[in-house]
């Protein structure tokens, strides 16, 4: 907070400083001051006050092109527990344009985001060799949830659907602490949050390094495949009461309610056909055909149930041309569920 004289007081005193803003405001000097103070703090912590030079700071400030978020991200990256600040500083300097080379606004920031992601991806793949998780797909899924494009209302459900271990997000973000943070939600489930809207936007546009970009349809395809896999591998449902369900039964319920991701996925016809041959639709039918099945599964949110049937209907229509037999089986069950749904809704 500020006193009546404009000085910062309270818990932020000594940790922040006042930035004067006007039409002529130039962030360069504030960026320079910010990095100098933060780098000095790092020097005190590691016992190496001369670990950086004035020239290092100047090069980073120039690379930031007036974007304060650039130097803030650089500082967070230097402060991460994994690795030496001096080594990370050298790495970031290698990512910047040569001195005197003019860059477009946000170009250096995008390059910084790209480089941090590439390093994190390589480290994650070297560390996590058994789970089969894809760092970029997981990051995209949590990004889409934050964006409001995934209707999964509770973070626990996305963990269940993606079959994430308890410490999966901690491992996922080991080298991403400069871009994202974890917050503990209900039931002790960790939720991923992005620090700055510029990284939020970065995740939505194709990166110059195309291997880093995950499109929305590709992410929906992954989520749909997860739903299919959870349904096939889960046991039959014995109870609708959450406290009485096994973890596998909870996965089954979540996977059924989220299966309409099929309508937004691409290139998933073979998986739908395989799901059909393995009795996936019959398994769903056994759940929905029980007394009050729709009401329990969709928590009496009839609009959600109606949309679910319609979205799966679009998937069946898309399947008809290439795989008519599987589409016919799928359509048969959808017709049956629509009848059940109409009866339940009228009650």
mmCIF file of C-alpha atoms in Angstrom:
data_model
loop_
_atom_site.group_PDB
_atom_site.id
_atom_site.type_symbol
_atom_site.label_atom_id
_atom_site.label_comp_id
_atom_site.label_asym_id
_atom_site.label_seq_id
_atom_site.Cartn_x
_atom_site.Cartn_y
_atom_site.Cartn_z
ATOM 1 C CA UNK A 1 0.000 0.000 0.000
ATOM 2 C CA UNK A 2 1.041 3.649 -0.265
ATOM 3 C CA UNK A 3 1.172 6.435 2.293
ATOM 4 C CA UNK A 4 -0.436 9.782 1.481
ATOM 5 C CA UNK A 5 2.989 10.900 0.227
ATOM 6 C CA UNK A 6 3.141 8.106 -2.354
ATOM 7 C CA UNK A 7 5.726 5.968 -0.544
ATOM 8 C CA UNK A 8 5.219 2.189 -0.483
ATOM 9 C CA UNK A 9 4.480 0.892 3.000
ATOM 10 C CA UNK A 10 3.293 -2.306 4.665
ATOM 11 C CA UNK A 11 4.351 -5.829 3.654
ATOM 12 C CA UNK A 12 5.685 -4.694 0.271
ATOM 13 C CA UNK A 13 8.058 -2.119 1.757
ATOM 14 C CA UNK A 14 11.584 -2.920 0.641
ATOM 15 C CA UNK A 15 10.412 -5.424 -1.983
ATOM 16 C CA UNK A 16 8.870 -3.070 -4.514
ATOM 17 C CA UNK A 17 9.380 0.403 -5.839
ATOM 18 C CA UNK A 18 7.119 3.041 -7.305
ATOM 19 C CA UNK A 19 7.053 3.336 -11.107
ATOM 20 C CA UNK A 20 6.049 6.746 -12.403
ATOM 21 C CA UNK A 21 3.767 6.444 -15.420
ATOM 22 C CA UNK A 22 3.019 9.117 -17.999
ATOM 23 C CA UNK A 23 2.506 9.428 -21.740
ATOM 24 C CA UNK A 24 6.289 9.700 -22.075
ATOM 25 C CA UNK A 25 7.006 6.738 -19.777
ATOM 26 C CA UNK A 26 9.984 4.619 -20.854
ATOM 27 C CA UNK A 27 10.334 1.322 -18.985
ATOM 28 C CA UNK A 28 14.018 0.925 -19.818
ATOM 29 C CA UNK A 29 15.444 2.476 -16.652
ATOM 30 C CA UNK A 30 12.958 0.629 -14.419
ATOM 31 C CA UNK A 31 13.840 -2.639 -16.158
ATOM 32 C CA UNK A 32 17.529 -1.912 -15.614
ATOM 33 C CA UNK A 33 16.980 -1.100 -11.937
ATOM 34 C CA UNK A 34 14.772 -4.168 -11.446
ATOM 35 C CA UNK A 35 17.351 -6.582 -12.857
ATOM 36 C CA UNK A 36 20.221 -4.976 -10.960
ATOM 37 C CA UNK A 37 18.390 -5.311 -7.621
ATOM 38 C CA UNK A 38 17.176 -8.833 -8.282
ATOM 39 C CA UNK A 39 20.561 -10.029 -9.538
ATOM 40 C CA UNK A 40 22.214 -8.512 -6.473
ATOM 41 C CA UNK A 41 19.770 -10.483 -4.306
ATOM 42 C CA UNK A 42 20.719 -13.683 -6.143
ATOM 43 C CA UNK A 43 24.401 -12.848 -5.612
ATOM 44 C CA UNK A 44 23.841 -12.567 -1.866
ATOM 45 C CA UNK A 45 22.063 -15.932 -1.773
ATOM 46 C CA UNK A 46 24.757 -17.796 -3.688
ATOM 47 C CA UNK A 47 27.680 -15.909 -2.153
ATOM 48 C CA UNK A 48 28.857 -14.615 -5.533
ATOM 49 C CA UNK A 49 28.165 -10.868 -5.727
ATOM 50 C CA UNK A 50 30.032 -10.554 -9.036
ATOM 51 C CA UNK A 51 28.199 -13.325 -10.875
ATOM 52 C CA UNK A 52 26.836 -10.828 -13.437
ATOM 53 C CA UNK A 53 28.107 -7.692 -15.163
ATOM 54 C CA UNK A 54 26.613 -4.325 -15.991
ATOM 55 C CA UNK A 55 26.911 -5.298 -19.647
ATOM 56 C CA UNK A 56 24.804 -8.422 -19.045
ATOM 57 C CA UNK A 57 22.003 -6.311 -17.617
ATOM 58 C CA UNK A 58 22.229 -3.803 -20.445
ATOM 59 C CA UNK A 59 21.971 -6.517 -23.071
ATOM 60 C CA UNK A 60 18.922 -8.055 -21.401
ATOM 61 C CA UNK A 61 17.222 -4.673 -21.044
ATOM 62 C CA UNK A 62 17.816 -3.898 -24.708
ATOM 63 C CA UNK A 63 16.509 -7.332 -25.697
ATOM 64 C CA UNK A 64 13.329 -6.673 -23.722
ATOM 65 C CA UNK A 65 12.396 -3.755 -26.014
ATOM 66 C CA UNK A 66 10.500 -2.012 -23.225
ATOM 67 C CA UNK A 67 8.524 -5.139 -22.238
ATOM 68 C CA UNK A 68 8.850 -5.389 -18.446
ATOM 69 C CA UNK A 69 7.495 -8.929 -18.492
ATOM 70 C CA UNK A 70 10.664 -9.952 -20.351
ATOM 71 C CA UNK A 71 13.037 -9.020 -17.529
ATOM 72 C CA UNK A 72 10.588 -10.356 -14.917
ATOM 73 C CA UNK A 73 10.581 -13.731 -16.689
ATOM 74 C CA UNK A 74 14.372 -13.673 -17.024
ATOM 75 C CA UNK A 75 14.696 -13.092 -13.275
ATOM 76 C CA UNK A 76 12.305 -15.948 -12.464
ATOM 77 C CA UNK A 77 14.309 -18.200 -14.779
ATOM 78 C CA UNK A 78 17.573 -17.255 -13.039
ATOM 79 C CA UNK A 79 15.964 -17.898 -9.636
ATOM 80 C CA UNK A 80 14.868 -21.476 -10.317
ATOM 81 C CA UNK A 81 16.370 -24.018 -7.954
ATOM 82 C CA UNK A 82 17.560 -26.339 -10.710
ATOM 83 C CA UNK A 83 20.806 -25.132 -12.238
ATOM 84 C CA UNK A 84 23.262 -22.346 -11.582
ATOM 85 C CA UNK A 85 22.189 -18.692 -12.058
ATOM 86 C CA UNK A 86 25.443 -17.950 -13.895
ATOM 87 C CA UNK A 87 24.861 -20.832 -16.300
ATOM 88 C CA UNK A 88 21.261 -19.773 -16.881
ATOM 89 C CA UNK A 89 22.364 -16.179 -17.463
ATOM 90 C CA UNK A 90 24.803 -17.352 -20.123
ATOM 91 C CA UNK A 91 22.042 -19.444 -21.690
ATOM 92 C CA UNK A 92 19.581 -16.533 -21.821
ATOM 93 C CA UNK A 93 22.222 -14.219 -23.274
ATOM 94 C CA UNK A 94 22.771 -16.772 -26.037
ATOM 95 C CA UNK A 95 19.039 -16.616 -26.765
ATOM 96 C CA UNK A 96 19.057 -12.844 -27.244
ATOM 97 C CA UNK A 97 19.721 -11.058 -30.512
ATOM 98 C CA UNK A 98 23.223 -9.737 -31.162
ATOM 99 C CA UNK A 99 23.931 -6.299 -29.755
ATOM 100 C CA UNK A 100 22.803 -3.566 -32.089
ATOM 101 C CA UNK A 101 20.294 -5.834 -33.830
ATOM 102 C CA UNK A 102 16.782 -4.398 -33.637
ATOM 103 C CA UNK A 103 13.994 -6.813 -32.722
ATOM 104 C CA UNK A 104 10.242 -6.408 -33.038
ATOM 105 C CA UNK A 105 8.159 -5.894 -29.884
ATOM 106 C CA UNK A 106 7.601 -9.237 -28.116
ATOM 107 C CA UNK A 107 10.013 -11.019 -30.488
ATOM 108 C CA UNK A 108 12.621 -11.481 -27.756
ATOM 109 C CA UNK A 109 9.900 -12.469 -25.274
ATOM 110 C CA UNK A 110 8.549 -15.111 -27.650
ATOM 111 C CA UNK A 111 12.090 -16.369 -28.211
ATOM 112 C CA UNK A 112 12.543 -16.575 -24.442
ATOM 113 C CA UNK A 113 9.302 -18.537 -24.021
ATOM 114 C CA UNK A 114 10.262 -20.860 -26.893
ATOM 115 C CA UNK A 115 13.723 -21.543 -25.488
ATOM 116 C CA UNK A 116 12.470 -22.180 -21.941
ATOM 117 C CA UNK A 117 9.862 -24.617 -23.274
ATOM 118 C CA UNK A 118 12.395 -26.448 -25.430
ATOM 119 C CA UNK A 119 14.771 -26.850 -22.496
ATOM 120 C CA UNK A 120 11.926 -27.992 -20.224
ATOM 121 C CA UNK A 121 10.715 -30.497 -22.823
ATOM 122 C CA UNK A 122 14.180 -32.014 -23.225
ATOM 123 C CA UNK A 123 14.704 -32.222 -19.452
ATOM 124 C CA UNK A 124 11.234 -33.721 -18.899
ATOM 125 C CA UNK A 125 11.714 -36.395 -21.556
ATOM 126 C CA UNK A 126 15.103 -37.313 -20.088
ATOM 127 C CA UNK A 127 13.672 -37.500 -16.551
ATOM 128 C CA UNK A 128 10.212 -38.992 -17.108
ATOM 129 C CA UNK A 129 10.913 -42.049 -19.240
ATOM 130 C CA UNK A 130 8.098 -44.328 -18.047
ATOM 131 C CA UNK A 131 4.773 -42.501 -17.743
ATOM 132 C CA UNK A 132 4.314 -41.774 -21.445
ATOM 133 C CA UNK A 133 3.045 -38.255 -20.746
ATOM 134 C CA UNK A 134 3.754 -35.501 -23.259
ATOM 135 C CA UNK A 135 4.769 -32.227 -21.596
ATOM 136 C CA UNK A 136 3.391 -30.029 -24.370
ATOM 137 C CA UNK A 137 0.050 -31.856 -24.553
ATOM 138 C CA UNK A 138 -0.420 -31.680 -20.788
ATOM 139 C CA UNK A 139 0.507 -28.003 -20.712
ATOM 140 C CA UNK A 140 -1.930 -27.310 -23.555
ATOM 141 C CA UNK A 141 -4.733 -29.207 -21.796
ATOM 142 C CA UNK A 142 -4.347 -27.151 -18.614
ATOM 143 C CA UNK A 143 -4.074 -23.993 -20.707
ATOM 144 C CA UNK A 144 -7.359 -24.798 -22.489
ATOM 145 C CA UNK A 145 -9.024 -25.438 -19.147
ATOM 146 C CA UNK A 146 -7.831 -22.046 -17.880
ATOM 147 C CA UNK A 147 -9.115 -20.533 -21.120
ATOM 148 C CA UNK A 148 -12.566 -21.989 -20.437
ATOM 149 C CA UNK A 149 -12.615 -24.366 -23.420
ATOM 150 C CA UNK A 150 -12.727 -27.502 -21.292
ATOM 151 C CA UNK A 151 -15.928 -27.963 -19.351
ATOM 152 C CA UNK A 152 -14.185 -30.056 -16.697
ATOM 153 C CA UNK A 153 -15.369 -28.157 -13.645
ATOM 154 C CA UNK A 154 -12.983 -29.575 -11.042
ATOM 155 C CA UNK A 155 -9.197 -29.938 -11.375
ATOM 156 C CA UNK A 156 -9.458 -33.441 -9.904
ATOM 157 C CA UNK A 157 -11.370 -34.610 -12.974
ATOM 158 C CA UNK A 158 -8.686 -33.587 -15.451
ATOM 159 C CA UNK A 159 -6.104 -35.395 -13.319
ATOM 160 C CA UNK A 160 -8.322 -38.489 -13.372
ATOM 161 C CA UNK A 161 -8.937 -38.249 -17.117
ATOM 162 C CA UNK A 162 -5.270 -37.764 -18.005
ATOM 163 C CA UNK A 163 -4.275 -40.506 -15.533
ATOM 164 C CA UNK A 164 -1.831 -38.193 -13.765
ATOM 165 C CA UNK A 165 0.085 -39.326 -10.711
ATOM 166 C CA UNK A 166 -0.129 -37.208 -7.561
ATOM 167 C CA UNK A 167 3.173 -35.495 -8.307
ATOM 168 C CA UNK A 168 2.728 -35.284 -12.091
ATOM 169 C CA UNK A 169 2.331 -31.506 -12.235
ATOM 170 C CA UNK A 170 5.298 -30.944 -9.948
ATOM 171 C CA UNK A 171 7.440 -33.029 -12.298
ATOM 172 C CA UNK A 172 5.905 -31.366 -15.357
ATOM 173 C CA UNK A 173 6.797 -27.880 -14.140
ATOM 174 C CA UNK A 174 10.275 -28.550 -12.719
ATOM 175 C CA UNK A 175 11.822 -26.310 -15.385
ATOM 176 C CA UNK A 176 8.814 -24.067 -16.001
ATOM 177 C CA UNK A 177 8.647 -22.111 -12.741
ATOM 178 C CA UNK A 178 9.507 -18.908 -14.609
ATOM 179 C CA UNK A 179 6.318 -19.267 -16.691
ATOM 180 C CA UNK A 180 3.768 -21.053 -14.502
ATOM 181 C CA UNK A 181 3.004 -21.721 -10.863
ATOM 182 C CA UNK A 182 1.054 -24.379 -9.004
ATOM 183 C CA UNK A 183 -1.774 -23.617 -6.609
ATOM 184 C CA UNK A 184 -3.392 -26.145 -4.323
ATOM 185 C CA UNK A 185 -7.128 -26.477 -4.873
ATOM 186 C CA UNK A 186 -9.767 -28.638 -3.202
ATOM 187 C CA UNK A 187 -8.810 -32.166 -2.112
ATOM 188 C CA UNK A 188 -5.140 -31.159 -2.296
ATOM 189 C CA UNK A 189 -5.193 -31.200 -6.107
ATOM 190 C CA UNK A 190 -2.634 -28.922 -7.744
ATOM 191 C CA UNK A 191 -3.849 -26.461 -10.377
ATOM 192 C CA UNK A 192 -1.545 -24.929 -12.989
ATOM 193 C CA UNK A 193 -1.652 -21.143 -13.488
ATOM 194 C CA UNK A 194 0.284 -19.000 -15.947
ATOM 195 C CA UNK A 195 2.035 -15.908 -14.636
ATOM 196 C CA UNK A 196 1.401 -13.538 -17.515
ATOM 197 C CA UNK A 197 -1.174 -13.146 -20.276
ATOM 198 C CA UNK A 198 1.611 -12.860 -22.872
ATOM 199 C CA UNK A 199 2.484 -16.525 -22.260
ATOM 200 C CA UNK A 200 -1.237 -17.290 -22.327
ATOM 201 C CA UNK A 201 -1.347 -15.778 -25.840
ATOM 202 C CA UNK A 202 1.909 -17.454 -26.820
ATOM 203 C CA UNK A 203 0.323 -20.854 -26.189
ATOM 204 C CA UNK A 204 -2.397 -20.064 -28.731
ATOM 205 C CA UNK A 205 -0.217 -19.189 -31.700
ATOM 206 C CA UNK A 206 2.032 -21.369 -33.790
ATOM 207 C CA UNK A 207 5.593 -21.144 -32.568
ATOM 208 C CA UNK A 208 8.486 -20.573 -34.968
ATOM 209 C CA UNK A 209 9.622 -23.940 -33.612
ATOM 210 C CA UNK A 210 6.675 -25.924 -34.958
ATOM 211 C CA UNK A 211 7.459 -28.960 -32.797
ATOM 212 C CA UNK A 212 6.392 -26.887 -29.780
ATOM 213 C CA UNK A 213 2.943 -25.948 -31.069
ATOM 214 C CA UNK A 214 -0.059 -28.030 -30.060
ATOM 215 C CA UNK A 215 -3.281 -27.064 -31.839
ATOM 216 C CA UNK A 216 -6.669 -27.197 -30.134
ATOM 217 C CA UNK A 217 -7.897 -30.118 -32.316
ATOM 218 C CA UNK A 218 -4.712 -32.053 -31.486
ATOM 219 C CA UNK A 219 -5.286 -31.476 -27.763
ATOM 220 C CA UNK A 220 -8.937 -32.521 -28.093
ATOM 221 C CA UNK A 221 -7.758 -35.659 -29.905
ATOM 222 C CA UNK A 222 -5.495 -36.505 -26.967
ATOM 223 C CA UNK A 223 -8.302 -35.897 -24.475
ATOM 224 C CA UNK A 224 -10.710 -38.012 -26.529
ATOM 225 C CA UNK A 225 -8.163 -40.844 -26.682
ATOM 226 C CA UNK A 226 -7.782 -40.615 -22.899
ATOM 227 C CA UNK A 227 -11.570 -40.908 -22.514
ATOM 228 C CA UNK A 228 -11.663 -43.958 -24.772
ATOM 229 C CA UNK A 229 -8.800 -45.611 -22.903
ATOM 230 C CA UNK A 230 -10.272 -44.888 -19.453
ATOM 231 C CA UNK A 231 -13.649 -46.356 -20.473
ATOM 232 C CA UNK A 232 -12.141 -49.523 -21.953
ATOM 233 C CA UNK A 233 -9.814 -50.216 -19.019
ATOM 234 C CA UNK A 234 -12.254 -49.351 -16.207
ATOM 235 C CA UNK A 235 -14.338 -51.990 -14.402
ATOM 236 C CA UNK A 236 -18.123 -51.938 -14.397
ATOM 237 C CA UNK A 237 -19.772 -49.282 -12.266
ATOM 238 C CA UNK A 238 -21.177 -50.622 -8.993
ATOM 239 C CA UNK A 239 -22.190 -47.397 -7.263
ATOM 240 C CA UNK A 240 -23.174 -43.850 -8.190
ATOM 241 C CA UNK A 241 -22.009 -42.529 -4.821
ATOM 242 C CA UNK A 242 -18.615 -40.846 -5.168
ATOM 243 C CA UNK A 243 -17.398 -41.930 -1.733
ATOM 244 C CA UNK A 244 -18.120 -45.579 -2.609
ATOM 245 C CA UNK A 245 -16.384 -45.511 -6.000
ATOM 246 C CA UNK A 246 -12.935 -46.876 -6.680
ATOM 247 C CA UNK A 247 -10.480 -44.653 -8.542
ATOM 248 C CA UNK A 248 -11.127 -46.699 -11.688
ATOM 249 C CA UNK A 249 -14.882 -46.146 -11.377
ATOM 250 C CA UNK A 250 -14.322 -42.406 -10.956
ATOM 251 C CA UNK A 251 -12.219 -42.470 -14.122
ATOM 252 C CA UNK A 252 -15.061 -44.230 -15.919
ATOM 253 C CA UNK A 253 -17.630 -41.586 -14.939
ATOM 254 C CA UNK A 254 -15.317 -38.712 -15.872
ATOM 255 C CA UNK A 255 -14.416 -40.332 -19.194
ATOM 256 C CA UNK A 256 -18.066 -40.885 -20.128
ATOM 257 C CA UNK A 257 -19.089 -37.295 -19.401
ATOM 258 C CA UNK A 258 -16.098 -35.912 -21.335
ATOM 259 C CA UNK A 259 -16.327 -38.295 -24.313
ATOM 260 C CA UNK A 260 -17.957 -35.595 -26.447
ATOM 261 C CA UNK A 261 -14.413 -34.264 -27.035
ATOM 262 C CA UNK A 262 -14.658 -36.663 -29.981
ATOM 263 C CA UNK A 263 -16.608 -33.978 -31.847
ATOM 264 C CA UNK A 264 -13.662 -31.544 -31.652
ATOM 265 C CA UNK A 265 -10.900 -34.084 -32.299
ATOM 266 C CA UNK A 266 -9.215 -34.816 -35.624
ATOM 267 C CA UNK A 267 -7.855 -38.045 -37.069
ATOM 268 C CA UNK A 268 -9.458 -40.285 -34.492
ATOM 269 C CA UNK A 269 -11.629 -42.566 -36.661
ATOM 270 C CA UNK A 270 -9.458 -45.641 -36.055
ATOM 271 C CA UNK A 271 -9.684 -45.172 -32.296
ATOM 272 C CA UNK A 272 -13.501 -44.886 -32.468
ATOM 273 C CA UNK A 273 -13.691 -48.076 -34.546
ATOM 274 C CA UNK A 274 -11.443 -49.920 -32.092
ATOM 275 C CA UNK A 275 -13.523 -48.580 -29.191
ATOM 276 C CA UNK A 276 -16.648 -49.891 -30.922
ATOM 277 C CA UNK A 277 -15.154 -53.346 -31.505
ATOM 278 C CA UNK A 278 -14.106 -53.575 -27.845
ATOM 279 C CA UNK A 279 -17.662 -52.907 -26.654
ATOM 280 C CA UNK A 280 -17.111 -49.340 -25.494
ATOM 281 C CA UNK A 281 -20.601 -48.130 -26.410
ATOM 282 C CA UNK A 282 -22.150 -51.147 -24.710
ATOM 283 C CA UNK A 283 -20.174 -50.348 -21.559
ATOM 284 C CA UNK A 284 -21.496 -46.782 -21.548
ATOM 285 C CA UNK A 285 -24.994 -48.134 -22.176
ATOM 286 C CA UNK A 286 -24.769 -50.341 -19.073
ATOM 287 C CA UNK A 287 -24.120 -47.199 -17.012
ATOM 288 C CA UNK A 288 -26.704 -44.907 -18.595
ATOM 289 C CA UNK A 289 -29.451 -47.549 -18.766
ATOM 290 C CA UNK A 290 -29.530 -48.063 -15.019
ATOM 291 C CA UNK A 291 -32.386 -46.360 -13.128
ATOM 292 C CA UNK A 292 -31.744 -42.611 -13.082
ATOM 293 C CA UNK A 293 -28.496 -43.259 -14.951
ATOM 294 C CA UNK A 294 -28.471 -39.973 -16.846
ATOM 295 C CA UNK A 295 -29.371 -37.998 -13.749
ATOM 296 C CA UNK A 296 -26.525 -39.503 -11.733
ATOM 297 C CA UNK A 297 -23.886 -39.251 -14.451
ATOM 298 C CA UNK A 298 -24.709 -35.694 -15.490
ATOM 299 C CA UNK A 299 -25.765 -34.506 -12.012
ATOM 300 C CA UNK A 300 -29.249 -33.632 -13.343
ATOM 301 C CA UNK A 301 -27.709 -31.069 -15.730
ATOM 302 C CA UNK A 302 -30.021 -31.997 -18.580
ATOM 303 C CA UNK A 303 -28.655 -29.376 -20.970
ATOM 304 C CA UNK A 304 -25.205 -30.944 -20.623
ATOM 305 C CA UNK A 305 -26.633 -34.396 -21.301
ATOM 306 C CA UNK A 306 -28.521 -33.116 -24.356
ATOM 307 C CA UNK A 307 -25.381 -31.443 -25.730
ATOM 308 C CA UNK A 308 -23.362 -34.598 -25.031
ATOM 309 C CA UNK A 309 -25.705 -36.708 -27.172
ATOM 310 C CA UNK A 310 -25.743 -34.135 -29.980
ATOM 311 C CA UNK A 311 -21.942 -33.761 -30.067
ATOM 312 C CA UNK A 312 -21.491 -37.521 -30.218
ATOM 313 C CA UNK A 313 -24.094 -37.514 -32.990
ATOM 314 C CA UNK A 314 -21.853 -35.172 -35.004
ATOM 315 C CA UNK A 315 -18.986 -37.625 -34.529
ATOM 316 C CA UNK A 316 -21.171 -40.496 -35.747
ATOM 317 C CA UNK A 317 -22.158 -38.488 -38.834
ATOM 318 C CA UNK A 318 -18.502 -37.744 -39.610
ATOM 319 C CA UNK A 319 -17.706 -41.448 -39.262
ATOM 320 C CA UNK A 320 -20.398 -42.665 -41.678
ATOM 321 C CA UNK A 321 -18.507 -42.021 -44.895
ATOM 322 C CA UNK A 322 -15.299 -43.849 -44.028
ATOM 323 C CA UNK A 323 -16.390 -46.382 -41.391
ATOM 324 C CA UNK A 324 -20.153 -46.948 -41.855
ATOM 325 C CA UNK A 325 -20.393 -50.120 -39.736
ATOM 326 C CA UNK A 326 -18.923 -48.499 -36.626
ATOM 327 C CA UNK A 327 -21.015 -45.380 -37.261
ATOM 328 C CA UNK A 328 -24.188 -47.511 -37.404
ATOM 329 C CA UNK A 329 -23.435 -49.124 -34.027
ATOM 330 C CA UNK A 330 -22.654 -45.752 -32.490
ATOM 331 C CA UNK A 331 -25.853 -44.228 -33.912
ATOM 332 C CA UNK A 332 -27.926 -47.128 -32.567
ATOM 333 C CA UNK A 333 -26.810 -46.426 -29.009
ATOM 334 C CA UNK A 334 -27.200 -42.667 -29.411
ATOM 335 C CA UNK A 335 -30.789 -43.161 -30.557
ATOM 336 C CA UNK A 336 -31.452 -45.350 -27.516
ATOM 337 C CA UNK A 337 -29.881 -42.824 -25.126
ATOM 338 C CA UNK A 338 -31.816 -39.979 -26.670
ATOM 339 C CA UNK A 339 -35.002 -41.909 -25.925
ATOM 340 C CA UNK A 340 -33.850 -42.583 -22.333
ATOM 341 C CA UNK A 341 -32.851 -38.952 -21.972
ATOM 342 C CA UNK A 342 -36.232 -37.692 -23.171
ATOM 343 C CA UNK A 343 -37.982 -40.011 -20.716
ATOM 344 C CA UNK A 344 -35.738 -38.919 -17.836
ATOM 345 C CA UNK A 345 -36.138 -35.264 -18.727
ATOM 346 C CA UNK A 346 -39.932 -35.553 -18.843
ATOM 347 C CA UNK A 347 -39.939 -37.151 -15.389
#
